[in-house]
mmCIF file of C-alpha atoms in Angstrom:
data_model
loop_
_atom_site.group_PDB
_atom_site.id
_atom_site.type_symbol
_atom_site.label_atom_id
_atom_site.label_comp_id
_atom_site.label_asym_id
_atom_site.label_seq_id
_atom_site.Cartn_x
_atom_site.Cartn_y
_atom_site.Cartn_z
ATOM 1 C CA MET Y 1 -33.827 28.489 -67.151
ATOM 2 C CA ILE Y 2 -32.497 24.984 -67.135
ATOM 3 C CA SER Y 3 -33.766 22.935 -64.270
ATOM 4 C CA LEU Y 4 -32.113 19.605 -63.686
ATOM 5 C CA ALA Y 5 -34.741 18.513 -61.206
ATOM 6 C CA ILE Y 6 -36.793 16.190 -63.357
ATOM 7 C CA ASN Y 7 -37.525 12.963 -61.631
ATOM 8 C CA VAL Y 8 -38.575 9.923 -63.562
ATOM 9 C CA GLY Y 9 -38.076 7.491 -60.737
ATOM 10 C CA GLN Y 10 -35.254 6.224 -58.652
ATOM 11 C CA THR Y 11 -33.017 3.271 -59.389
ATOM 12 C CA GLN Y 12 -31.385 0.840 -57.002
ATOM 13 C CA THR Y 13 -28.217 1.842 -55.182
ATOM 14 C CA PRO Y 14 -25.809 -0.546 -56.981
ATOM 15 C CA GLU Y 15 -26.878 0.902 -60.306
ATOM 16 C CA ALA Y 16 -26.300 4.411 -58.976
ATOM 17 C CA VAL Y 17 -22.740 3.438 -57.980
ATOM 18 C CA LEU Y 18 -22.195 1.902 -61.413
ATOM 19 C CA PHE Y 19 -23.498 5.021 -63.101
ATOM 20 C CA TRP Y 20 -21.488 7.510 -61.076
ATOM 21 C CA VAL Y 21 -18.293 5.527 -61.661
ATOM 22 C CA LEU Y 22 -18.727 4.776 -65.359
ATOM 23 C CA GLY Y 23 -20.714 7.823 -66.524
ATOM 24 C CA PRO Y 24 -18.004 10.434 -65.810
ATOM 25 C CA LEU Y 25 -15.366 8.059 -67.177
ATOM 26 C CA ALA Y 26 -17.313 7.731 -70.426
ATOM 27 C CA VAL Y 27 -17.662 11.508 -70.780
ATOM 28 C CA LEU Y 28 -13.971 11.993 -69.967
ATOM 29 C CA ALA Y 29 -12.975 9.377 -72.542
ATOM 30 C CA ALA Y 30 -15.177 11.074 -75.144
ATOM 31 C CA LEU Y 31 -13.555 14.433 -74.355
ATOM 32 C CA GLY Y 32 -10.140 12.798 -74.603
ATOM 33 C CA MET Y 33 -11.122 11.494 -78.015
ATOM 34 C CA LEU Y 34 -11.490 15.107 -79.124
ATOM 35 C CA LEU Y 35 -8.228 16.262 -77.606
ATOM 36 C CA VAL Y 36 -5.671 13.536 -78.329
ATOM 37 C CA LYS Y 37 -3.557 13.999 -81.398
ATOM 38 C CA LYS Y 38 -3.158 10.467 -82.680
ATOM 39 C CA ALA Y 39 -6.035 8.672 -84.352
ATOM 40 C CA VAL Y 40 -5.131 5.353 -82.690
ATOM 41 C CA HIS Y 41 -5.562 6.856 -79.224
ATOM 42 C CA SER Y 42 -8.914 8.253 -80.312
ATOM 43 C CA ALA Y 43 -9.948 4.771 -81.428
ATOM 44 C CA LEU Y 44 -8.966 3.214 -78.100
ATOM 45 C CA LEU Y 45 -10.867 5.875 -76.135
ATOM 46 C CA LEU Y 46 -13.911 5.341 -78.339
ATOM 47 C CA ALA Y 47 -13.703 1.606 -77.669
ATOM 48 C CA TRP Y 48 -13.790 2.388 -73.951
ATOM 49 C CA VAL Y 49 -16.865 4.620 -74.383
ATOM 50 C CA MET Y 50 -18.592 1.815 -76.276
ATOM 51 C CA ILE Y 51 -17.817 -0.753 -73.571
ATOM 52 C CA THR Y 52 -19.220 1.656 -70.976
ATOM 53 C CA LEU Y 53 -22.383 2.056 -73.008
ATOM 54 C CA ALA Y 54 -22.692 -1.744 -73.259
ATOM 55 C CA ILE Y 55 -22.534 -1.945 -69.462
ATOM 56 C CA PHE Y 56 -25.188 0.783 -69.251
ATOM 57 C CA TYR Y 57 -27.438 -1.181 -71.607
ATOM 58 C CA ILE Y 58 -27.102 -4.330 -69.522
ATOM 59 C CA ALA Y 59 -27.798 -2.326 -66.364
ATOM 60 C CA GLN Y 60 -30.957 -0.982 -68.003
ATOM 61 C CA ASP Y 61 -32.507 -4.385 -68.736
ATOM 62 C CA ALA Y 62 -31.322 -4.429 -72.356
ATOM 63 C CA ALA Y 63 -29.094 -7.506 -72.112
ATOM 64 C CA PHE Y 64 -29.361 -8.348 -75.808
ATOM 65 C CA LEU Y 65 -28.361 -4.866 -76.926
ATOM 66 C CA GLY Y 66 -25.481 -4.859 -74.447
ATOM 67 C CA ILE Y 67 -24.043 -8.045 -75.904
ATOM 68 C CA VAL Y 68 -24.653 -6.842 -79.472
ATOM 69 C CA GLN Y 69 -22.954 -3.561 -78.596
ATOM 70 C CA ILE Y 70 -19.817 -5.398 -77.486
ATOM 71 C CA VAL Y 71 -19.826 -7.847 -80.404
ATOM 72 C CA VAL Y 72 -20.681 -5.375 -83.155
ATOM 73 C CA TYR Y 73 -19.099 -2.139 -81.957
ATOM 74 C CA THR Y 74 -16.075 -2.976 -79.849
ATOM 75 C CA GLY Y 75 -15.577 -6.167 -81.839
ATOM 76 C CA ALA Y 76 -16.298 -5.550 -85.493
ATOM 77 C CA VAL Y 77 -16.540 -1.793 -85.971
ATOM 78 C CA MET Y 78 -13.523 -0.813 -83.866
ATOM 79 C CA MET Y 79 -11.426 -3.554 -85.458
ATOM 80 C CA LEU Y 80 -12.419 -2.155 -88.843
ATOM 81 C CA PHE Y 81 -11.405 1.322 -87.717
ATOM 82 C CA LEU Y 82 -8.036 0.092 -86.450
ATOM 83 C CA PHE Y 83 -7.513 -1.905 -89.625
ATOM 84 C CA ILE Y 84 -8.103 1.154 -91.791
ATOM 85 C CA LEU Y 85 -5.839 3.174 -89.491
ATOM 86 C CA MET Y 86 -3.065 0.647 -90.083
ATOM 87 C CA LEU Y 87 -3.711 0.880 -93.820
ATOM 88 C CA VAL Y 88 -3.700 4.669 -93.914
ATOM 89 C CA GLY Y 89 -0.758 4.992 -91.552
ATOM 90 C CA VAL Y 90 -0.761 4.765 -87.764
ATOM 91 C CA ASP Y 91 1.607 7.669 -87.334
ATOM 92 C CA SER Y 92 -0.515 10.112 -89.272
ATOM 93 C CA ALA Y 93 -1.075 12.601 -86.488
ATOM 94 C CA ASP Y 94 -3.858 15.082 -87.031
ATOM 95 C CA SER Y 95 -2.646 18.605 -87.620
ATOM 96 C CA LEU Y 96 -4.332 20.602 -84.887
ATOM 97 C CA THR Y 97 -3.955 23.908 -86.676
ATOM 98 C CA GLU Y 98 -7.154 25.657 -87.614
ATOM 99 C CA THR Y 99 -7.729 25.819 -91.344
ATOM 100 C CA ILE Y 100 -10.865 27.936 -91.115
ATOM 101 C CA ARG Y 101 -10.240 30.904 -88.856
ATOM 102 C CA GLY Y 102 -12.383 31.025 -85.740
ATOM 103 C CA LEU Y 103 -13.857 27.605 -86.373
ATOM 104 C CA ARG Y 104 -12.977 26.191 -82.983
ATOM 105 C CA PRO Y 105 -14.517 28.918 -80.766
ATOM 106 C CA ILE Y 106 -17.628 28.957 -82.946
ATOM 107 C CA ALA Y 107 -17.904 25.162 -82.723
ATOM 108 C CA ILE Y 108 -17.535 25.196 -78.939
ATOM 109 C CA VAL Y 109 -20.102 27.990 -78.483
ATOM 110 C CA ALA Y 110 -22.535 26.234 -80.820
ATOM 111 C CA ALA Y 111 -21.984 22.951 -78.987
ATOM 112 C CA ILE Y 112 -22.638 24.524 -75.587
ATOM 113 C CA GLY Y 113 -25.823 26.061 -76.959
ATOM 114 C CA PHE Y 114 -26.911 22.807 -78.541
ATOM 115 C CA GLY Y 115 -26.092 20.717 -75.485
ATOM 116 C CA GLY Y 116 -27.873 23.167 -73.199
ATOM 117 C CA LEU Y 117 -30.908 23.080 -75.454
ATOM 118 C CA MET Y 118 -30.969 19.266 -75.441
ATOM 119 C CA ILE Y 119 -30.535 18.996 -71.689
ATOM 120 C CA SER Y 120 -33.284 21.531 -71.070
ATOM 121 C CA LEU Y 121 -35.534 19.731 -73.551
ATOM 122 C CA LEU Y 122 -35.017 16.471 -71.670
ATOM 123 C CA ASP Y 123 -37.161 18.046 -68.956
ATOM 124 C CA ARG Y 124 -40.126 18.218 -71.271
ATOM 125 C CA ALA Y 125 -39.530 14.790 -72.806
ATOM 126 C CA THR Y 126 -39.734 13.144 -69.418
ATOM 127 C CA LEU Y 127 -42.269 15.513 -67.870
ATOM 128 C CA GLY Y 128 -44.753 13.773 -65.654
ATOM 129 C CA ARG Y 129 -43.473 10.295 -66.438
ATOM 130 C CA GLN Y 130 -42.699 7.667 -63.894
ATOM 131 C CA LEU Y 131 -40.054 4.989 -64.332
ATOM 132 C CA VAL Y 132 -42.105 2.029 -65.510
ATOM 133 C CA GLY Y 133 -39.174 -0.356 -65.863
ATOM 134 C CA LEU Y 134 -38.935 -3.312 -68.199
ATOM 135 C CA ALA Y 135 -39.863 -6.033 -65.721
ATOM 136 C CA ALA Y 136 -43.236 -6.600 -67.397
ATOM 137 C CA ALA Y 137 -41.952 -6.257 -70.980
ATOM 138 C CA ASN Y 138 -39.042 -8.592 -70.299
ATOM 139 C CA GLU Y 139 -41.206 -11.153 -68.581
ATOM 140 C CA ALA Y 140 -40.511 -13.896 -71.143
ATOM 141 C CA GLY Y 141 -36.887 -12.764 -71.504
ATOM 142 C CA ASN Y 142 -35.332 -9.774 -73.221
ATOM 143 C CA VAL Y 143 -34.379 -11.643 -76.403
ATOM 144 C CA GLN Y 144 -37.848 -13.202 -76.704
ATOM 145 C CA GLY Y 145 -39.502 -9.813 -76.195
ATOM 146 C CA LEU Y 146 -37.324 -8.172 -78.859
ATOM 147 C CA ALA Y 147 -37.834 -11.073 -81.265
ATOM 148 C CA GLY Y 148 -41.593 -10.830 -80.796
ATOM 149 C CA LEU Y 149 -41.513 -7.177 -81.841
ATOM 150 C CA LEU Y 150 -38.950 -7.639 -84.623
ATOM 151 C CA PHE Y 151 -40.823 -10.434 -86.347
ATOM 152 C CA SER Y 152 -44.314 -9.019 -86.010
ATOM 153 C CA LYS Y 153 -44.643 -5.257 -85.938
ATOM 154 C CA TYR Y 154 -41.187 -4.440 -87.291
ATOM 155 C CA VAL Y 155 -40.781 -7.259 -89.806
ATOM 156 C CA TRP Y 156 -40.848 -4.907 -92.824
ATOM 157 C CA PRO Y 157 -38.108 -2.562 -91.520
ATOM 158 C CA PHE Y 158 -36.175 -5.691 -90.580
ATOM 159 C CA GLU Y 159 -36.278 -6.925 -94.182
ATOM 160 C CA ILE Y 160 -35.277 -3.511 -95.501
ATOM 161 C CA VAL Y 161 -32.350 -3.393 -93.104
ATOM 162 C CA SER Y 162 -31.140 -6.779 -94.342
ATOM 163 C CA ALA Y 163 -31.256 -5.456 -97.918
ATOM 164 C CA LEU Y 164 -29.306 -2.415 -96.725
ATOM 165 C CA LEU Y 165 -26.611 -4.650 -95.206
ATOM 166 C CA ILE Y 166 -26.152 -6.549 -98.461
ATOM 167 C CA THR Y 167 -26.065 -3.310 -100.462
ATOM 168 C CA ALA Y 168 -23.452 -1.859 -98.113
ATOM 169 C CA ALA Y 169 -21.270 -4.955 -98.419
ATOM 170 C CA LEU Y 170 -21.498 -4.808 -102.221
ATOM 171 C CA GLY Y 171 -20.810 -1.072 -102.223
ATOM 172 C CA ALA Y 172 -17.719 -1.527 -100.082
ATOM 173 C CA MET Y 173 -16.472 -4.254 -102.413
ATOM 174 C CA VAL Y 174 -16.967 -2.035 -105.469
ATOM 175 C CA LEU Y 175 -15.281 0.944 -103.775
ATOM 176 C CA ALA Y 176 -12.339 -1.050 -102.476
ATOM 177 C CA HIS Y 177 -11.750 -2.782 -105.803
ATOM 178 C CA ASN Y 178 -8.421 -1.688 -107.213
ATOM 179 C CA HIS Y 179 -8.332 -1.025 -110.940
ATOM 180 C CA ARG Y 180 -4.900 -1.238 -112.598
ATOM 181 C CA VAL Y 181 -4.418 1.874 -114.650
ATOM 182 C CA ILE Y 182 -1.431 0.483 -116.572
ATOM 183 C CA ALA Y 183 -1.292 -3.145 -117.695
ATOM 184 C CA ARG Y 184 1.126 -5.282 -115.724
ATOM 185 C CA PRO Y 185 4.421 -5.696 -117.687
ATOM 186 C CA THR Y 186 4.839 -9.192 -119.076
ATOM 187 C CA GLN Y 187 8.104 -11.131 -119.096
ATOM 188 C CA ARG Y 188 8.570 -10.226 -122.751
ATOM 189 C CA ASP Y 189 8.169 -6.505 -122.006
ATOM 190 C CA LEU Y 190 10.758 -6.760 -119.245
ATOM 191 C CA ALA Y 191 13.248 -8.538 -121.556
ATOM 192 C CA THR Y 192 12.767 -5.902 -124.278
ATOM 193 C CA ALA Y 193 13.269 -3.128 -121.732
ATOM 194 C CA ARG Y 194 16.522 -4.751 -120.547
ATOM 195 C CA PHE Y 195 17.974 -4.861 -124.055
ATOM 196 C CA ARG Y 196 16.969 -1.295 -124.827
ATOM 197 C CA SER Y 197 18.389 0.164 -121.613
ATOM 198 C CA GLY Y 198 21.550 1.725 -122.993
ATOM 199 C CA SER Y 199 24.184 -0.664 -121.722
ATOM 200 C CA LEU Y 200 24.052 -4.366 -122.422
ATOM 201 C CA SER Y 201 26.003 -5.314 -119.299
ATOM 202 C CA THR Y 202 22.923 -6.525 -117.455
ATOM 203 C CA ALA Y 203 21.029 -7.863 -120.464
ATOM 204 C CA ALA Y 204 21.725 -11.456 -119.509
ATOM 205 C CA GLY Y 205 20.647 -10.865 -115.909
ATOM 206 C CA LEU Y 206 22.657 -9.830 -112.864
ATOM 207 C CA PRO Y 207 25.508 -12.043 -111.682
ATOM 208 C CA GLY Y 208 24.784 -14.432 -108.854
ATOM 209 C CA PRO Y 209 26.444 -14.024 -105.440
ATOM 210 C CA GLY Y 210 29.682 -15.667 -104.453
ATOM 211 C CA VAL Y 211 29.934 -19.431 -104.595
ATOM 212 C CA TYR Y 212 33.349 -20.586 -103.455
ATOM 213 C CA ALA Y 213 34.942 -23.741 -102.168
ATOM 214 C CA LEU Y 214 35.280 -22.264 -98.696
ATOM 215 C CA HIS Y 215 32.167 -20.151 -98.495
ATOM 216 C CA ASN Y 216 28.869 -20.330 -100.237
ATOM 217 C CA ALA Y 217 26.387 -17.596 -99.319
ATOM 218 C CA VAL Y 218 24.415 -14.647 -100.653
ATOM 219 C CA ASP Y 219 26.380 -12.164 -98.557
ATOM 220 C CA VAL Y 220 29.654 -12.572 -100.467
ATOM 221 C CA PRO Y 221 30.057 -10.696 -103.744
ATOM 222 C CA ALA Y 222 30.964 -12.701 -106.826
ATOM 223 C CA LEU Y 223 34.425 -12.162 -108.334
ATOM 224 C CA LEU Y 224 34.674 -10.806 -111.834
ATOM 225 C CA PRO Y 225 37.277 -12.267 -114.277
ATOM 226 C CA ASP Y 226 39.726 -9.481 -113.395
ATOM 227 C CA GLY Y 227 39.534 -10.454 -109.696
ATOM 228 C CA SER Y 228 37.452 -7.510 -108.459
ATOM 229 C CA ALA Y 229 34.226 -8.000 -106.501
ATOM 230 C CA SER Y 230 30.993 -7.438 -108.399
ATOM 231 C CA GLU Y 231 28.714 -4.942 -106.644
ATOM 232 C CA ALA Y 232 25.707 -6.037 -108.678
ATOM 233 C CA SER Y 233 25.803 -9.599 -107.381
ATOM 234 C CA ILE Y 234 24.485 -8.737 -103.896
ATOM 235 C CA SER Y 235 21.042 -7.618 -102.856
ATOM 236 C CA ALA Y 236 20.798 -3.893 -102.096
ATOM 237 C CA THR Y 237 19.148 -4.691 -98.769
ATOM 238 C CA LEU Y 238 22.168 -6.641 -97.527
ATOM 239 C CA LYS Y 239 24.438 -3.830 -98.690
ATOM 240 C CA ALA Y 240 22.373 -1.242 -96.834
ATOM 241 C CA ARG Y 241 22.415 -3.339 -93.676
ATOM 242 C CA GLY Y 242 26.198 -3.696 -93.922
ATOM 243 C CA ASP Y 243 26.038 -7.474 -93.856
ATOM 244 C CA VAL Y 244 28.337 -7.966 -96.837
ATOM 245 C CA ILE Y 245 31.451 -10.072 -96.327
ATOM 246 C CA ASP Y 246 34.648 -9.204 -98.157
ATOM 247 C CA SER Y 247 35.323 -11.716 -100.932
ATOM 248 C CA ARG Y 248 39.098 -11.262 -101.023
ATOM 249 C CA PRO Y 249 39.916 -14.191 -98.668
ATOM 250 C CA PHE Y 250 38.160 -16.520 -101.055
ATOM 251 C CA GLN Y 251 40.169 -15.502 -104.101
ATOM 252 C CA LEU Y 252 42.143 -18.152 -105.949
ATOM 253 C CA LYS Y 253 45.584 -18.339 -104.347
ATOM 254 C CA GLU Y 254 48.676 -19.602 -106.028
ATOM 255 C CA LEU Y 255 49.074 -23.297 -105.436
ATOM 256 C CA GLU Y 256 51.701 -24.485 -102.993
ATOM 257 C CA GLU Y 257 53.499 -26.632 -105.628
ATOM 258 C CA ASP Y 258 53.918 -23.691 -108.006
ATOM 259 C CA LYS Y 259 56.178 -21.865 -105.604
ATOM 260 C CA MET B 1 -30.148 7.893 -58.618
ATOM 261 C CA ASN B 2 -32.474 9.431 -61.132
ATOM 262 C CA ALA B 3 -32.939 7.337 -64.282
ATOM 263 C CA ALA B 4 -32.876 10.519 -66.362
ATOM 264 C CA ASN B 5 -29.149 10.841 -65.651
ATOM 265 C CA TYR B 6 -28.525 8.425 -68.487
ATOM 266 C CA LEU B 7 -30.221 10.914 -70.773
ATOM 267 C CA TYR B 8 -27.866 13.671 -69.632
ATOM 268 C CA VAL B 9 -24.853 11.454 -70.362
ATOM 269 C CA SER B 10 -26.349 10.716 -73.755
ATOM 270 C CA ALA B 11 -26.810 14.419 -74.512
ATOM 271 C CA LEU B 12 -23.232 15.152 -73.428
ATOM 272 C CA LEU B 13 -21.783 12.371 -75.565
ATOM 273 C CA PHE B 14 -23.813 13.525 -78.562
ATOM 274 C CA THR B 15 -22.597 17.105 -78.146
ATOM 275 C CA ILE B 16 -18.967 16.000 -77.799
ATOM 276 C CA GLY B 17 -19.341 13.918 -80.955
ATOM 277 C CA ALA B 18 -20.789 16.915 -82.796
ATOM 278 C CA ILE B 19 -17.843 19.116 -81.760
ATOM 279 C CA GLY B 20 -15.478 16.389 -82.980
ATOM 280 C CA VAL B 21 -17.117 16.228 -86.389
ATOM 281 C CA VAL B 22 -16.705 19.985 -86.827
ATOM 282 C CA VAL B 23 -13.249 20.457 -85.305
ATOM 283 C CA ARG B 24 -11.154 17.404 -86.178
ATOM 284 C CA ARG B 25 -9.498 17.169 -89.576
ATOM 285 C CA ASN B 26 -8.580 13.495 -89.874
ATOM 286 C CA ALA B 27 -11.381 11.775 -91.789
ATOM 287 C CA ILE B 28 -11.149 8.643 -89.646
ATOM 288 C CA VAL B 29 -11.450 10.599 -86.403
ATOM 289 C CA VAL B 30 -14.404 12.525 -87.848
ATOM 290 C CA PHE B 31 -15.971 9.180 -88.618
ATOM 291 C CA MET B 32 -15.364 7.916 -85.097
ATOM 292 C CA CYS B 33 -17.105 11.022 -83.750
ATOM 293 C CA VAL B 34 -20.126 10.208 -85.928
ATOM 294 C CA GLU B 35 -20.114 6.744 -84.343
ATOM 295 C CA LEU B 36 -20.046 8.383 -80.919
ATOM 296 C CA MET B 37 -23.134 10.426 -81.820
ATOM 297 C CA LEU B 38 -24.964 7.298 -83.010
ATOM 298 C CA ASN B 39 -24.075 5.519 -79.777
ATOM 299 C CA ALA B 40 -25.301 8.446 -77.697
ATOM 300 C CA ALA B 41 -28.631 8.331 -79.524
ATOM 301 C CA ASN B 42 -28.802 4.597 -78.810
ATOM 302 C CA LEU B 43 -28.297 5.205 -75.106
ATOM 303 C CA ALA B 44 -31.194 7.665 -75.145
ATOM 304 C CA PHE B 45 -33.394 5.109 -76.934
ATOM 305 C CA VAL B 46 -32.590 2.389 -74.420
ATOM 306 C CA THR B 47 -33.210 4.734 -71.483
ATOM 307 C CA PHE B 48 -36.547 5.890 -72.872
ATOM 308 C CA ALA B 49 -37.518 2.267 -73.452
ATOM 309 C CA ARG B 50 -36.908 1.649 -69.781
ATOM 310 C CA ILE B 51 -38.723 4.782 -68.621
ATOM 311 C CA ASN B 52 -41.776 3.909 -70.706
ATOM 312 C CA GLY B 53 -41.665 0.184 -69.949
ATOM 313 C CA ASN B 54 -41.755 -0.580 -73.666
ATOM 314 C CA LEU B 55 -39.305 -2.610 -75.752
ATOM 315 C CA GLU B 56 -39.808 -0.583 -78.941
ATOM 316 C CA GLY B 57 -37.013 1.786 -78.026
ATOM 317 C CA GLN B 58 -34.644 -1.159 -77.888
ATOM 318 C CA VAL B 59 -35.832 -2.314 -81.318
ATOM 319 C CA VAL B 60 -35.068 1.129 -82.748
ATOM 320 C CA ALA B 61 -31.615 1.056 -81.089
ATOM 321 C CA PHE B 62 -31.044 -2.317 -82.711
ATOM 322 C CA PHE B 63 -31.901 -0.898 -86.142
ATOM 323 C CA THR B 64 -29.598 2.042 -85.493
ATOM 324 C CA MET B 65 -26.751 -0.371 -84.788
ATOM 325 C CA VAL B 66 -27.311 -2.190 -88.087
ATOM 326 C CA VAL B 67 -27.437 1.057 -90.053
ATOM 327 C CA ALA B 68 -24.317 2.279 -88.238
ATOM 328 C CA ALA B 69 -22.482 -0.899 -89.221
ATOM 329 C CA CYS B 70 -23.432 -0.360 -92.899
ATOM 330 C CA GLU B 71 -22.368 3.260 -92.672
ATOM 331 C CA VAL B 72 -18.969 2.321 -91.227
ATOM 332 C CA VAL B 73 -18.311 -0.210 -93.991
ATOM 333 C CA VAL B 74 -19.149 2.168 -96.836
ATOM 334 C CA GLY B 75 -17.589 5.214 -95.188
ATOM 335 C CA LEU B 76 -14.283 3.497 -94.521
ATOM 336 C CA ALA B 77 -14.233 2.183 -98.090
ATOM 337 C CA ILE B 78 -14.655 5.777 -99.308
ATOM 338 C CA ILE B 79 -11.842 6.952 -97.013
ATOM 339 C CA VAL B 80 -9.542 4.213 -98.343
ATOM 340 C CA THR B 81 -10.417 5.148 -101.938
ATOM 341 C CA ILE B 82 -9.670 8.825 -101.298
ATOM 342 C CA TYR B 83 -6.460 7.898 -99.499
ATOM 343 C CA ARG B 84 -5.361 5.804 -102.447
ATOM 344 C CA SER B 85 -5.716 8.648 -104.916
ATOM 345 C CA ARG B 86 -4.651 11.590 -102.722
ATOM 346 C CA ARG B 87 -2.284 9.926 -100.195
ATOM 347 C CA SER B 88 -4.006 11.769 -97.359
ATOM 348 C CA ALA B 89 -6.856 11.101 -94.949
ATOM 349 C CA SER B 90 -7.391 14.751 -94.072
ATOM 350 C CA VAL B 91 -10.785 16.199 -94.916
ATOM 351 C CA ASP B 92 -9.139 19.479 -95.925
ATOM 352 C CA ASP B 93 -7.129 17.956 -98.735
ATOM 353 C CA ALA B 94 -10.117 16.725 -100.734
ATOM 354 C CA SER B 95 -11.055 20.215 -101.938
ATOM 355 C CA LEU B 96 -10.712 19.817 -105.687
ATOM 356 C CA LEU B 97 -14.186 21.192 -106.402
ATOM 357 C CA LYS B 98 -13.366 24.443 -104.625
ATOM 358 C CA ARG B 99 -10.802 25.503 -107.192
#
């Protein structure tokens, strides 16, 4: 039987208001993270959960951790997530079809069991304890108290964690390094390929765009000796956009005196 | 309000994160759910530190944050590497060993 009646001490009223406003919002945002289709929306909801947790930390006399939570999580980690999302493709919506049959009901049942177990175990973890509060521990300030512990009792884990950070940075660099499988073609290779490509019409390079007395721009095709416009002289992008001007008005007209 | 309510929120967030890891298919979303679980554990640490009047819980939460940051960096690098070779960030597509 799960009893929710453990009592480890009461908090002040303002904190209760804060909790009952932000706590349900955090849980709702976390649930939304599961249900929304797009990864970007998930990331935004997670950022909200993390901000809520930062406020909870500050409310619980952990000012340093609250600030670090905002700087590290909502600042660095979420930016990294969004950056990778941009790289992988923002529009990549998750397919919500089940690939393993019956996975979702099993997961939900297991989660309810697990959550119920944890909540019922919280009873025992807090059994017979009173809320001591951090007023005494934070007497010299929260940062000073944490620093005192970090640099005395926990100095060895602290060093190991710094080594871990450096290793992780190196590992990420090695993983993200892009090896070229094929050597980049040199100018000589490109020239050889041009001459061996069947027709020699483009061997000397493509013609430049139209340069006329009346008009001089990249959106006018050059005129070939027979008077026709050269398709190859304009960028394919301009052609696709439909920004190409007809070159006929710029053709050489018969001079007035010749008539 | 009872200070143990924070622990209930923490347990709920952890459970939701666990469901997300199992159910979602996009590797990045799975990763975000792992982050949610780490954060839930941190909330429990901070709350226990307050209940016991002892800063050691906050120190452990601090270490968890550092390890989580390392994990994000390496994990996202792995996701980018897989994406580069398979053009997909779905955890179902990286199943070469199965066949």
